[in-house]
């Protein structure tokens, strides 16, 4: 579907996958995204846009209500209070060390996949890489991959705005 849209233009207005919007604009490709990220008219959301999104996000289902309480969706001063303890984790030195470790880990996973002859890039490279990075950042031991995959599928399904399914307020 994205390939068809990308063939039309790098910026496409199409049906929105999340209500209450009827349509939205999709940026397809790095150049379009790079330009949008520095465009002066796109650097600030319209007044009330975040509040509207948050209200809808909270009402949709239980997982959305939980996510709406995370640092990504909370305004200052609460956002600042939650972010402060994490700042040291993202110092230049720690990010450089993490980047070096990530490069080594990505190469290990790619070598292992190629050595197997046949592989699924998502299952055999992307999933373990993302989980390993999360474990490293959070300082956790690696969990059972099947257990994690099951929980990831649950969250991914709950956050999938493209699938029509009934939600109750009890979700």
mmCIF file of N, CA and C in Angstrom, residues 43-137:
data_model
loop_
_atom_site.group_PDB
_atom_site.id
_atom_site.type_symbol
_atom_site.label_atom_id
_atom_site.label_comp_id
_atom_site.label_asym_id
_atom_site.label_seq_id
_atom_site.Cartn_x
_atom_site.Cartn_y
_atom_site.Cartn_z
ATOM 1 N N UNK A 43 6.276 23.228 12.858
ATOM 2 C CA UNK A 43 7.013 23.000 14.093
ATOM 3 C C UNK A 43 6.132 23.078 15.338
ATOM 4 N N UNK A 44 4.946 23.605 15.201
ATOM 5 C CA UNK A 44 4.060 23.747 16.359
ATOM 6 C C UNK A 44 2.680 23.228 15.999
ATOM 7 N N UNK A 45 2.140 22.395 16.854
ATOM 8 C CA UNK A 45 0.784 21.890 16.631
ATOM 9 C C UNK A 45 -0.214 23.009 16.881
ATOM 10 N N UNK A 46 -1.358 22.965 16.202
ATOM 11 C CA UNK A 46 -2.391 23.964 16.459
ATOM 12 C C UNK A 46 -2.821 23.949 17.920
ATOM 13 N N UNK A 47 -3.234 25.085 18.434
ATOM 14 C CA UNK A 47 -3.684 25.212 19.826
ATOM 15 C C UNK A 47 -4.743 24.152 20.132
ATOM 16 N N UNK A 48 -4.546 23.407 21.195
ATOM 17 C CA UNK A 48 -5.507 22.408 21.629
ATOM 18 C C UNK A 48 -5.366 21.044 20.965
ATOM 19 N N UNK A 49 -4.466 20.903 19.984
ATOM 20 C CA UNK A 49 -4.355 19.633 19.259
ATOM 21 C C UNK A 49 -3.918 18.493 20.167
ATOM 22 N N UNK A 50 -2.952 18.748 21.025
ATOM 23 C CA UNK A 50 -2.477 17.691 21.915
ATOM 24 C C UNK A 50 -3.558 17.293 22.909
ATOM 25 N N UNK A 51 -4.257 18.271 23.446
ATOM 26 C CA UNK A 51 -5.300 17.974 24.412
ATOM 27 C C UNK A 51 -6.411 17.133 23.764
ATOM 28 N N UNK A 52 -6.776 17.489 22.535
ATOM 29 C CA UNK A 52 -7.799 16.732 21.811
ATOM 30 C C UNK A 52 -7.333 15.295 21.587
ATOM 31 N N UNK A 53 -6.072 15.146 21.165
ATOM 32 C CA UNK A 53 -5.537 13.818 20.907
ATOM 33 C C UNK A 53 -5.486 13.003 22.197
ATOM 34 N N UNK A 54 -5.004 13.615 23.268
ATOM 35 C CA UNK A 54 -4.909 12.912 24.550
ATOM 36 C C UNK A 54 -6.278 12.457 25.049
ATOM 37 N N UNK A 55 -7.277 13.318 24.933
ATOM 38 C CA UNK A 55 -8.621 12.956 25.390
ATOM 39 C C UNK A 55 -9.128 11.744 24.607
ATOM 40 N N UNK A 56 -8.938 11.755 23.298
ATOM 41 C CA UNK A 56 -9.380 10.642 22.474
ATOM 42 C C UNK A 56 -8.558 9.400 22.802
ATOM 43 N N UNK A 57 -7.269 9.571 22.999
ATOM 44 C CA UNK A 57 -6.354 8.483 23.319
ATOM 45 C C UNK A 57 -6.800 7.779 24.593
ATOM 46 N N UNK A 58 -7.138 8.555 25.629
ATOM 47 C CA UNK A 58 -7.545 7.989 26.920
ATOM 48 C C UNK A 58 -8.865 7.238 26.825
ATOM 49 N N UNK A 59 -9.784 7.751 26.039
ATOM 50 C CA UNK A 59 -11.113 7.154 25.958
ATOM 51 C C UNK A 59 -11.137 5.868 25.156
ATOM 52 N N UNK A 60 -10.168 5.643 24.278
ATOM 53 C CA UNK A 60 -10.233 4.533 23.326
ATOM 54 C C UNK A 60 -10.238 3.165 24.003
ATOM 55 N N UNK A 61 -9.276 2.896 24.868
ATOM 56 C CA UNK A 61 -9.274 1.645 25.627
ATOM 57 C C UNK A 61 -8.249 1.721 26.751
ATOM 58 N N UNK A 62 -8.163 0.659 27.525
ATOM 59 C CA UNK A 62 -7.316 0.664 28.723
ATOM 60 C C UNK A 62 -5.846 0.893 28.399
ATOM 61 N N UNK A 63 -5.348 0.279 27.353
ATOM 62 C CA UNK A 63 -3.929 0.450 27.025
ATOM 63 C C UNK A 63 -3.648 1.903 26.670
ATOM 64 N N UNK A 64 -4.545 2.535 25.953
ATOM 65 C CA UNK A 64 -4.357 3.943 25.626
ATOM 66 C C UNK A 64 -4.374 4.804 26.889
ATOM 67 N N UNK A 65 -5.255 4.446 27.836
ATOM 68 C CA UNK A 65 -5.284 5.205 29.090
ATOM 69 C C UNK A 65 -3.947 5.094 29.818
ATOM 70 N N UNK A 66 -3.354 3.910 29.812
ATOM 71 C CA UNK A 66 -2.049 3.730 30.452
ATOM 72 C C UNK A 66 -0.994 4.561 29.723
ATOM 73 N N UNK A 67 -0.939 4.461 28.391
ATOM 74 C CA UNK A 67 0.056 5.223 27.629
ATOM 75 C C UNK A 67 -0.115 6.726 27.818
ATOM 76 N N UNK A 68 -1.336 7.169 28.019
ATOM 77 C CA UNK A 68 -1.568 8.610 28.166
ATOM 78 C C UNK A 68 -0.958 9.159 29.445
ATOM 79 N N UNK A 69 -0.569 8.287 30.358
ATOM 80 C CA UNK A 69 0.059 8.720 31.607
ATOM 81 C C UNK A 69 1.589 8.663 31.536
ATOM 82 N N UNK A 70 2.143 8.291 30.387
ATOM 83 C CA UNK A 70 3.596 8.189 30.263
ATOM 84 C C UNK A 70 4.208 9.546 29.969
ATOM 85 N N UNK A 71 5.508 9.616 30.134
ATOM 86 C CA UNK A 71 6.249 10.855 29.948
ATOM 87 C C UNK A 71 6.026 11.477 28.559
ATOM 88 N N UNK A 72 5.821 10.646 27.548
ATOM 89 C CA UNK A 72 5.643 11.165 26.195
ATOM 90 C C UNK A 72 4.386 12.000 26.031
ATOM 91 N N UNK A 73 3.395 11.772 26.887
ATOM 92 C CA UNK A 73 2.111 12.438 26.720
ATOM 93 C C UNK A 73 1.764 13.392 27.859
ATOM 94 N N UNK A 74 2.717 13.664 28.728
ATOM 95 C CA UNK A 74 2.460 14.548 29.863
ATOM 96 C C UNK A 74 3.217 15.851 29.669
ATOM 97 N N UNK A 75 2.569 16.962 29.969
ATOM 98 C CA UNK A 75 3.179 18.284 29.830
ATOM 99 C C UNK A 75 3.996 18.646 31.063
ATOM 100 N N UNK A 76 4.898 19.641 30.893
ATOM 101 C CA UNK A 76 5.603 20.175 32.069
ATOM 102 C C UNK A 76 4.565 20.738 33.045
ATOM 103 N N UNK A 77 4.857 20.732 34.299
ATOM 104 C CA UNK A 77 6.116 20.357 34.955
ATOM 105 C C UNK A 77 6.234 18.859 35.229
ATOM 106 N N UNK A 78 5.144 18.108 35.091
ATOM 107 C CA UNK A 78 5.191 16.668 35.372
ATOM 108 C C UNK A 78 6.155 15.957 34.412
ATOM 109 N N UNK A 79 6.142 16.334 33.127
ATOM 110 C CA UNK A 79 7.049 15.746 32.145
ATOM 111 C C UNK A 79 8.502 15.950 32.581
ATOM 112 N N UNK A 80 8.821 17.157 33.001
ATOM 113 C CA UNK A 80 10.182 17.486 33.433
ATOM 114 C C UNK A 80 10.569 16.662 34.654
ATOM 115 N N UNK A 81 9.657 16.511 35.591
ATOM 116 C CA UNK A 81 9.934 15.717 36.792
ATOM 117 C C UNK A 81 10.240 14.263 36.430
ATOM 118 N N UNK A 82 9.505 13.701 35.481
ATOM 119 C CA UNK A 82 9.725 12.319 35.070
ATOM 120 C C UNK A 82 10.983 12.166 34.221
ATOM 121 N N UNK A 83 11.308 13.171 33.439
ATOM 122 C CA UNK A 83 12.465 13.111 32.543
ATOM 123 C C UNK A 83 13.786 13.284 33.280
ATOM 124 N N UNK A 84 13.812 14.106 34.312
ATOM 125 C CA UNK A 84 15.053 14.451 35.018
ATOM 126 C C UNK A 84 15.895 13.234 35.417
ATOM 127 N N UNK A 85 15.314 12.195 36.053
ATOM 128 C CA UNK A 85 16.144 11.045 36.450
ATOM 129 C C UNK A 85 16.750 10.277 35.269
ATOM 130 N N UNK A 86 16.179 10.449 34.092
ATOM 131 C CA UNK A 86 16.659 9.716 32.919
ATOM 132 C C UNK A 86 17.764 10.442 32.158
ATOM 133 N N UNK A 87 17.963 11.718 32.431
ATOM 134 C CA UNK A 87 18.899 12.504 31.644
ATOM 135 C C UNK A 87 20.316 11.931 31.632
ATOM 136 N N UNK A 88 20.800 11.434 32.763
ATOM 137 C CA UNK A 88 22.153 10.896 32.821
ATOM 138 C C UNK A 88 22.313 9.678 31.914
ATOM 139 N N UNK A 89 21.228 8.920 31.732
ATOM 140 C CA UNK A 89 21.286 7.739 30.861
ATOM 141 C C UNK A 89 21.562 8.118 29.410
ATOM 142 N N UNK A 90 21.276 9.366 29.056
ATOM 143 C CA UNK A 90 21.408 9.780 27.663
ATOM 144 C C UNK A 90 22.471 10.853 27.481
ATOM 145 N N UNK A 91 23.512 10.793 28.319
ATOM 146 C CA UNK A 91 24.642 11.707 28.146
ATOM 147 C C UNK A 91 25.363 11.340 26.851
ATOM 148 N N UNK A 92 26.163 12.239 26.333
ATOM 149 C CA UNK A 92 26.887 11.989 25.082
ATOM 150 C C UNK A 92 27.735 10.726 25.169
ATOM 151 N N UNK A 93 28.434 10.554 26.291
ATOM 152 C CA UNK A 93 29.311 9.385 26.445
ATOM 153 C C UNK A 93 28.500 8.085 26.471
ATOM 154 N N UNK A 94 27.385 8.087 27.197
ATOM 155 C CA UNK A 94 26.581 6.868 27.275
ATOM 156 C C UNK A 94 25.912 6.551 25.942
ATOM 157 N N UNK A 95 25.478 7.572 25.231
ATOM 158 C CA UNK A 95 24.859 7.345 23.920
ATOM 159 C C UNK A 95 25.901 6.814 22.938
ATOM 160 N N UNK A 96 27.125 7.339 22.984
ATOM 161 C CA UNK A 96 28.198 6.857 22.101
ATOM 162 C C UNK A 96 28.514 5.392 22.405
ATOM 163 N N UNK A 97 28.578 5.044 23.693
ATOM 164 C CA UNK A 97 28.846 3.659 24.074
ATOM 165 C C UNK A 97 27.708 2.745 23.627
ATOM 166 N N UNK A 98 26.471 3.208 23.789
ATOM 167 C CA UNK A 98 25.317 2.421 23.359
ATOM 168 C C UNK A 98 25.336 2.239 21.843
ATOM 169 N N UNK A 99 25.676 3.281 21.128
ATOM 170 C CA UNK A 99 25.749 3.192 19.667
ATOM 171 C C UNK A 99 26.781 2.156 19.236
ATOM 172 N N UNK A 100 27.945 2.156 19.878
ATOM 173 C CA UNK A 100 28.987 1.176 19.542
ATOM 174 C C UNK A 100 28.501 -0.241 19.831
ATOM 175 N N UNK A 101 27.869 -0.439 20.991
ATOM 176 C CA UNK A 101 27.337 -1.748 21.347
ATOM 177 C C UNK A 101 26.254 -2.182 20.353
ATOM 178 N N UNK A 102 25.383 -1.240 19.960
ATOM 179 C CA UNK A 102 24.306 -1.553 19.016
ATOM 180 C C UNK A 102 24.866 -1.982 17.665
ATOM 181 N N UNK A 103 25.928 -1.332 17.224
ATOM 182 C CA UNK A 103 26.555 -1.694 15.951
ATOM 183 C C UNK A 103 27.072 -3.127 16.004
ATOM 184 N N UNK A 104 27.776 -3.467 17.080
ATOM 185 C CA UNK A 104 28.298 -4.829 17.245
ATOM 186 C C UNK A 104 27.152 -5.832 17.288
ATOM 187 N N UNK A 105 26.102 -5.523 18.051
ATOM 188 C CA UNK A 105 24.974 -6.446 18.198
ATOM 189 C C UNK A 105 24.233 -6.638 16.874
ATOM 190 N N UNK A 106 24.024 -5.563 16.138
ATOM 191 C CA UNK A 106 23.340 -5.664 14.839
ATOM 192 C C UNK A 106 24.147 -6.532 13.878
ATOM 193 N N UNK A 107 25.452 -6.360 13.877
ATOM 194 C CA UNK A 107 26.309 -7.180 12.996
ATOM 195 C C UNK A 107 26.266 -8.647 13.405
ATOM 196 N N UNK A 108 26.269 -8.923 14.725
ATOM 197 C CA UNK A 108 26.174 -10.306 15.194
ATOM 198 C C UNK A 108 24.883 -10.960 14.718
ATOM 199 N N UNK A 109 23.780 -10.256 14.881
ATOM 200 C CA UNK A 109 22.481 -10.807 14.464
ATOM 201 C C UNK A 109 22.422 -11.008 12.956
ATOM 202 N N UNK A 110 22.962 -10.066 12.194
ATOM 203 C CA UNK A 110 22.966 -10.195 10.729
ATOM 204 C C UNK A 110 23.840 -11.371 10.297
ATOM 205 N N UNK A 111 25.018 -11.502 10.901
ATOM 206 C CA UNK A 111 25.897 -12.636 10.563
ATOM 207 C C UNK A 111 25.216 -13.967 10.859
ATOM 208 N N UNK A 112 24.581 -14.054 12.024
ATOM 209 C CA UNK A 112 23.881 -15.282 12.399
ATOM 210 C C UNK A 112 22.762 -15.596 11.406
ATOM 211 N N UNK A 113 22.026 -14.585 11.004
ATOM 212 C CA UNK A 113 20.927 -14.789 10.060
ATOM 213 C C UNK A 113 21.456 -15.251 8.699
ATOM 214 N N UNK A 114 22.489 -14.593 8.202
ATOM 215 C CA UNK A 114 23.056 -14.985 6.909
ATOM 216 C C UNK A 114 23.647 -16.387 6.968
ATOM 217 N N UNK A 115 24.271 -16.734 8.094
ATOM 218 C CA UNK A 115 24.857 -18.068 8.244
ATOM 219 C C UNK A 115 23.788 -19.152 8.207
ATOM 220 N N UNK A 116 22.586 -18.821 8.655
ATOM 221 C CA UNK A 116 21.492 -19.798 8.653
ATOM 222 C C UNK A 116 21.004 -20.096 7.240
ATOM 223 N N UNK A 117 21.317 -19.217 6.310
ATOM 224 C CA UNK A 117 20.902 -19.427 4.926
ATOM 225 C C UNK A 117 19.555 -18.801 4.632
ATOM 226 N N UNK A 118 18.540 -19.216 5.335
ATOM 227 C CA UNK A 118 17.212 -18.629 5.197
ATOM 228 C C UNK A 118 16.848 -17.995 6.526
ATOM 229 N N UNK A 119 16.222 -16.838 6.459
ATOM 230 C CA UNK A 119 15.840 -16.180 7.702
ATOM 231 C C UNK A 119 14.724 -15.198 7.439
ATOM 232 N N UNK A 120 14.044 -14.849 8.503
ATOM 233 C CA UNK A 120 13.022 -13.815 8.482
ATOM 234 C C UNK A 120 13.652 -12.600 9.145
ATOM 235 N N UNK A 121 13.814 -11.526 8.420
ATOM 236 C CA UNK A 121 14.550 -10.371 8.935
ATOM 237 C C UNK A 121 13.879 -9.765 10.162
ATOM 238 N N UNK A 122 12.562 -9.797 10.221
ATOM 239 C CA UNK A 122 11.880 -9.251 11.400
ATOM 240 C C UNK A 122 12.088 -10.182 12.597
ATOM 241 N N UNK A 123 11.776 -11.450 12.430
ATOM 242 C CA UNK A 123 11.878 -12.406 13.534
ATOM 243 C C UNK A 123 13.324 -12.630 13.990
ATOM 244 N N UNK A 124 14.240 -12.743 13.030
ATOM 245 C CA UNK A 124 15.606 -13.152 13.358
ATOM 246 C C UNK A 124 16.588 -12.004 13.575
ATOM 247 N N UNK A 125 16.239 -10.801 13.128
ATOM 248 C CA UNK A 125 17.162 -9.673 13.294
ATOM 249 C C UNK A 125 16.487 -8.507 14.026
ATOM 250 N N UNK A 126 15.401 -7.994 13.474
ATOM 251 C CA UNK A 126 14.794 -6.775 14.023
ATOM 252 C C UNK A 126 14.252 -6.969 15.440
ATOM 253 N N UNK A 127 13.441 -8.014 15.652
ATOM 254 C CA UNK A 127 12.872 -8.217 16.990
ATOM 255 C C UNK A 127 13.936 -8.413 18.062
ATOM 256 N N UNK A 128 14.885 -9.335 17.856
ATOM 257 C CA UNK A 128 15.885 -9.493 18.912
ATOM 258 C C UNK A 128 16.734 -8.243 19.116
ATOM 259 N N UNK A 129 16.994 -7.508 18.038
ATOM 260 C CA UNK A 129 17.798 -6.289 18.166
ATOM 261 C C UNK A 129 17.074 -5.246 19.015
ATOM 262 N N UNK A 130 15.817 -4.988 18.699
ATOM 263 C CA UNK A 130 15.042 -3.997 19.449
ATOM 264 C C UNK A 130 14.935 -4.402 20.916
ATOM 265 N N UNK A 131 14.639 -5.659 21.156
ATOM 266 C CA UNK A 131 14.531 -6.124 22.544
ATOM 267 C C UNK A 131 15.867 -6.013 23.278
ATOM 268 N N UNK A 132 16.949 -6.401 22.617
ATOM 269 C CA UNK A 132 18.270 -6.301 23.244
ATOM 270 C C UNK A 132 18.602 -4.851 23.604
ATOM 271 N N UNK A 133 18.259 -3.918 22.713
ATOM 272 C CA UNK A 133 18.519 -2.499 22.983
ATOM 273 C C UNK A 133 17.675 -2.036 24.174
ATOM 274 N N UNK A 134 16.408 -2.408 24.187
ATOM 275 C CA UNK A 134 15.553 -2.030 25.319
ATOM 276 C C UNK A 134 16.078 -2.609 26.626
ATOM 277 N N UNK A 135 16.451 -3.885 26.611
ATOM 278 C CA UNK A 135 17.008 -4.501 27.813
ATOM 279 C C UNK A 135 18.261 -3.757 28.262
ATOM 280 N N UNK A 136 19.112 -3.424 27.319
ATOM 281 C CA UNK A 136 20.373 -2.732 27.643
ATOM 282 C C UNK A 136 20.079 -1.365 28.269
ATOM 283 N N UNK A 137 19.188 -0.593 27.642
ATOM 284 C CA UNK A 137 18.857 0.739 28.155
ATOM 285 C C UNK A 137 18.237 0.653 29.544
#
